[in-house]
Tab-separated table of C-alpha atoms in Angstrom:
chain	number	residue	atom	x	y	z
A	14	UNK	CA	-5.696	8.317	40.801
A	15	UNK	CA	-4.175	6.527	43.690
A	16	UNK	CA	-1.704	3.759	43.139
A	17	UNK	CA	0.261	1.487	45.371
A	18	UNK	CA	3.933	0.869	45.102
A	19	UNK	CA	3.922	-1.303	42.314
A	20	UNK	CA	2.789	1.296	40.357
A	21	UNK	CA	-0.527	-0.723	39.670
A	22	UNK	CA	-3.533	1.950	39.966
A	23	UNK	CA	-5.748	1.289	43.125
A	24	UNK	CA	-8.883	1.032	40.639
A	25	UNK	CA	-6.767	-2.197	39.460
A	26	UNK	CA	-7.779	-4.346	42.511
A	27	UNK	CA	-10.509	-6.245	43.666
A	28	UNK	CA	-12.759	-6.695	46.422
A	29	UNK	CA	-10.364	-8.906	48.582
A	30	UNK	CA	-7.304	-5.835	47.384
A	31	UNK	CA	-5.892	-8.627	44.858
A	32	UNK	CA	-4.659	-7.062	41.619
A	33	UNK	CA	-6.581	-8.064	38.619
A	34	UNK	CA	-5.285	-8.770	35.951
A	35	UNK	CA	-6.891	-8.714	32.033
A	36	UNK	CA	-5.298	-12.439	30.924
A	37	UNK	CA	-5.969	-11.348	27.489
A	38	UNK	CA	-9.975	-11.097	27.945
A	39	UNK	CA	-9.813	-7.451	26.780
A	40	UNK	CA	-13.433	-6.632	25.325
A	41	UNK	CA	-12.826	-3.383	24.821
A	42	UNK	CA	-13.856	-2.206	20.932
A	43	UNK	CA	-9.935	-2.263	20.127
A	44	UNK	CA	-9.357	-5.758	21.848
A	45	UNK	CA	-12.000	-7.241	19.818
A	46	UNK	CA	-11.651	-5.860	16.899
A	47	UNK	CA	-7.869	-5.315	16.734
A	48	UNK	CA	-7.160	-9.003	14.887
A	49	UNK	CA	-9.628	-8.692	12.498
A	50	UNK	CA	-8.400	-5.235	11.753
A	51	UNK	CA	-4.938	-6.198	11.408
A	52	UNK	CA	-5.312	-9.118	9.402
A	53	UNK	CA	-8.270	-6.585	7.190
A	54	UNK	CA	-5.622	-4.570	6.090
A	55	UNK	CA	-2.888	-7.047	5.450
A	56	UNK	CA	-6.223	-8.938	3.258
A	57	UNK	CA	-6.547	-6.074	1.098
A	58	UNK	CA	-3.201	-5.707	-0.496
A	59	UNK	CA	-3.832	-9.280	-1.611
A	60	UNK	CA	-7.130	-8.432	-2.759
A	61	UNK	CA	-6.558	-5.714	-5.191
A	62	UNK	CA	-3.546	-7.766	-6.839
A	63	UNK	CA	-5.893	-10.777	-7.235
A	64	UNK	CA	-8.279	-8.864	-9.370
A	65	UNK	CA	-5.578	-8.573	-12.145
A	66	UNK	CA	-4.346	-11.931	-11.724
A	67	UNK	CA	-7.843	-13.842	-12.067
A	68	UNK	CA	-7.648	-11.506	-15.337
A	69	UNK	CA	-4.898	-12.702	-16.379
A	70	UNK	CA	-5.420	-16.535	-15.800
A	71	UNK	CA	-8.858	-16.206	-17.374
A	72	UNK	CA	-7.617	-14.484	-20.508
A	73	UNK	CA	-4.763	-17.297	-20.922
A	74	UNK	CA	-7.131	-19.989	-20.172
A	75	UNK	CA	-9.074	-18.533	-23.143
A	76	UNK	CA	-6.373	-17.957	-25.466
A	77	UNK	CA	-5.083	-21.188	-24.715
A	78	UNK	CA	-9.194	-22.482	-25.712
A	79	UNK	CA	-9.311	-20.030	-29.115
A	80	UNK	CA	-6.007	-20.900	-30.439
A	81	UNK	CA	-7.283	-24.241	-32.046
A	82	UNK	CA	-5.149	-24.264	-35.830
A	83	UNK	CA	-1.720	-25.539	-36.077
A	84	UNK	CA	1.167	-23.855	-38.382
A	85	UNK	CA	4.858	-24.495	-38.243
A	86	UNK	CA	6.994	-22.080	-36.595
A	87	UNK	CA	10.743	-20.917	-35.626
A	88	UNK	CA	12.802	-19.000	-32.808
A	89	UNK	CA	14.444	-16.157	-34.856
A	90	UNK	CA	15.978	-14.798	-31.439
A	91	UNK	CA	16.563	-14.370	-28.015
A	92	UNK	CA	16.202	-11.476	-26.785
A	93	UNK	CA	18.155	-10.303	-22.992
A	94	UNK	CA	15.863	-9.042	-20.522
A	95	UNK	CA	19.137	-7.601	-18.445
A	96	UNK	CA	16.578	-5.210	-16.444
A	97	UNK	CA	15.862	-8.062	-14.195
A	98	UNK	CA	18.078	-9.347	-11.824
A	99	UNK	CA	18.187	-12.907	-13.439
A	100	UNK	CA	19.172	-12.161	-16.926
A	101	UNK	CA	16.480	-14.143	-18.553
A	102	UNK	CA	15.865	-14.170	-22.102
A	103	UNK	CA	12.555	-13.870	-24.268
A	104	UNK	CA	12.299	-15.723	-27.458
A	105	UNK	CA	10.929	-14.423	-30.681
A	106	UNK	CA	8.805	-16.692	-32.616
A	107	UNK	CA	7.894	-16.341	-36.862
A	108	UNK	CA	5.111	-18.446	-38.098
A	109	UNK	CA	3.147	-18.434	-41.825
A	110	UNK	CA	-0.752	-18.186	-41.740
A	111	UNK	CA	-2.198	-17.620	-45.397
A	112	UNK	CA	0.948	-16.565	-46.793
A	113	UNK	CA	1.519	-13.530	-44.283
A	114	UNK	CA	3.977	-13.790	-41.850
A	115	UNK	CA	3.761	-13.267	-38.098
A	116	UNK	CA	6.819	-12.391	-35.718
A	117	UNK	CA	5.941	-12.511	-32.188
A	118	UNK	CA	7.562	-11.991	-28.913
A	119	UNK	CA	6.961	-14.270	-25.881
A	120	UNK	CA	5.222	-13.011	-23.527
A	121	UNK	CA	6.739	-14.865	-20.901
A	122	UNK	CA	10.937	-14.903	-20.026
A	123	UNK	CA	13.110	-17.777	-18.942
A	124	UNK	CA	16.718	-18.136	-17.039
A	125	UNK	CA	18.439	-20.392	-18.933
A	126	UNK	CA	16.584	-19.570	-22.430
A	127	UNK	CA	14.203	-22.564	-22.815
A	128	UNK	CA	14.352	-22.181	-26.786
A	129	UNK	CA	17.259	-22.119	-29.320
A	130	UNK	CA	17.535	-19.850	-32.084
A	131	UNK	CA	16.519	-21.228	-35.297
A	132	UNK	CA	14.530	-24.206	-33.183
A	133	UNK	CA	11.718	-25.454	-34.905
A	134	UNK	CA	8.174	-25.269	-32.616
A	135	UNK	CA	4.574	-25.730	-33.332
A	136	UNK	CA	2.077	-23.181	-32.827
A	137	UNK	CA	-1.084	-22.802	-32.087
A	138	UNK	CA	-3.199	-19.671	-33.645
A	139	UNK	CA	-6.384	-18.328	-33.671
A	140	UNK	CA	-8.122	-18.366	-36.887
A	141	UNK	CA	-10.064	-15.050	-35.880
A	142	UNK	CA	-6.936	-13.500	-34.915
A	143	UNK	CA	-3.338	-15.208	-36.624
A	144	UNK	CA	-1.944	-12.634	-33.950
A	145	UNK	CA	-2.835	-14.166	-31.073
A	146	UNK	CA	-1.012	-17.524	-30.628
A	147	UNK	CA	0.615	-19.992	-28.099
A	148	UNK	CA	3.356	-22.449	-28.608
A	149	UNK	CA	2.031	-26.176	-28.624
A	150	UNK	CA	2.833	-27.774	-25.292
A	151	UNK	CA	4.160	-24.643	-23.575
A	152	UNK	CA	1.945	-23.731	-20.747
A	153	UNK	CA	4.503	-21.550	-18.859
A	154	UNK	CA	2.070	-18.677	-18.988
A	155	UNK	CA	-0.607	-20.673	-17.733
A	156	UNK	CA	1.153	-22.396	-14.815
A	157	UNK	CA	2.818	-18.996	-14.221
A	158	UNK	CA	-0.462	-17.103	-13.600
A	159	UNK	CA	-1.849	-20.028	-11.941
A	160	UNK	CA	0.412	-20.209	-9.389
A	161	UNK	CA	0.353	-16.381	-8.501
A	162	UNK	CA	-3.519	-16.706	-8.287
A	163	UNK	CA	-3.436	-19.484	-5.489
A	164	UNK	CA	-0.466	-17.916	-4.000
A	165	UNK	CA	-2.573	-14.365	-3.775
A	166	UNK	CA	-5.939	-16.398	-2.861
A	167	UNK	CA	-3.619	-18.226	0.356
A	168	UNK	CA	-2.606	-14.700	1.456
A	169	UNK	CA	-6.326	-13.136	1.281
A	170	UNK	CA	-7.877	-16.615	2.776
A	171	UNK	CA	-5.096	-17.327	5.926
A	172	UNK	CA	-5.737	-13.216	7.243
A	173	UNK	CA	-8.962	-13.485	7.421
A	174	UNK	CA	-8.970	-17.104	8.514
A	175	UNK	CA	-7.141	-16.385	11.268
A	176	UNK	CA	-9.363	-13.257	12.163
A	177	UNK	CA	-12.329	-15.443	12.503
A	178	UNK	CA	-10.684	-18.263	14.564
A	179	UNK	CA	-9.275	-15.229	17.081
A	180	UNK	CA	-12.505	-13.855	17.143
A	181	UNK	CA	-14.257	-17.132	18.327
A	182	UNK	CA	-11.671	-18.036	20.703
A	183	UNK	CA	-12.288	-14.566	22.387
A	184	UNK	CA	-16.417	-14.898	22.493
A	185	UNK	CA	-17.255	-16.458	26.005
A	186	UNK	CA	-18.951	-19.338	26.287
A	187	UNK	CA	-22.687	-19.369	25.359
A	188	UNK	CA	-24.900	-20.612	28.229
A	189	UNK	CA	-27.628	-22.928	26.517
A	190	UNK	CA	-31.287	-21.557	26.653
A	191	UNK	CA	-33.698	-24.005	27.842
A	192	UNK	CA	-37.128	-23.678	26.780
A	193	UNK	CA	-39.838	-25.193	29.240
């Protein structure tokens, strides 16, 4: 193929020998489906961790629902999570139900410890299960999973969001059909 001295091929020009120039209104298969390919696959990373976390947030929602009787309970210690980069610390709760007694560990860490050892907390149990408990007025968990739901739902929703707006600014212009 021919080309001038710009270096722009001579199949580049048009009828009056002007080059021509794309001005973004590629509609080739990869220039209209590049941005909804590219924000596809940064939507599916999202995606796949929102399936566990929607888990999650239902099954503390629940246990938060089922753990409806009330006991007295104590932090017997704090345990160092030093394989994290914070240093937080996990308590350790002991409660009575029926003259057994439970000792649980958190299931969620804090940096500074949000209990004290030998602090005094109500908790919440299930009757069903005495194993399965929560600590009156601490919704950590909840909030915690809450959060990284919406956070995971933004970064599937914008993607895509933008994919769609792309693809409409691309589409020409519709002429309108008239019907006589």
């Amino acid at each position: 193929m021919a080309s001038d001295t710009d270096g722009i091929p001579e199949s580049s020009y048009d009828t009056d020998h002007q080059p021509v120039r794309n001005n973004g209104n590629d509609r080739s298969v990869w220039g209209r489906w590049s941005w909804a390919l590219f924000c596809g696959l940064f939507s599916i990373v999202p995606v796949l961790l929102l399936i566990p976390s929607v888990g999650a947030l239902i099954s503390e929602i629940t246990l938060q629902r089922e753990c409806t009787e009330i006991t007295d309970g104590t932090v017997t210690q704090l345990i160092f999570n030093d394989d994290d980069s914070s240093g937080s610390w996990t308590p350790v709760f002991r409660y009575g139900v029926s003259g057994r007694i439970y000792e649980q560990r958190s299931s969620v860490a804090s940096a500074p410890p949000r209990y004290e050892v030998g602090e005094a907390v109500t908790i919440r149990y299930d009757p069903d299960d005495p194993n399965r408990y929560v600590v009156k007025g601490d919704y950590s968990a909840l909030i915690l999973h809450g959060v990284i739901t919406i956070m995971l739902l933004g970064f599937t929703a914008v993607p895509v969001t933008i994919a769609v707006v792309v693809r409409k600014r691309r589409r020409p212009a519709e002429e309108p059909s008239y019907v006589m």
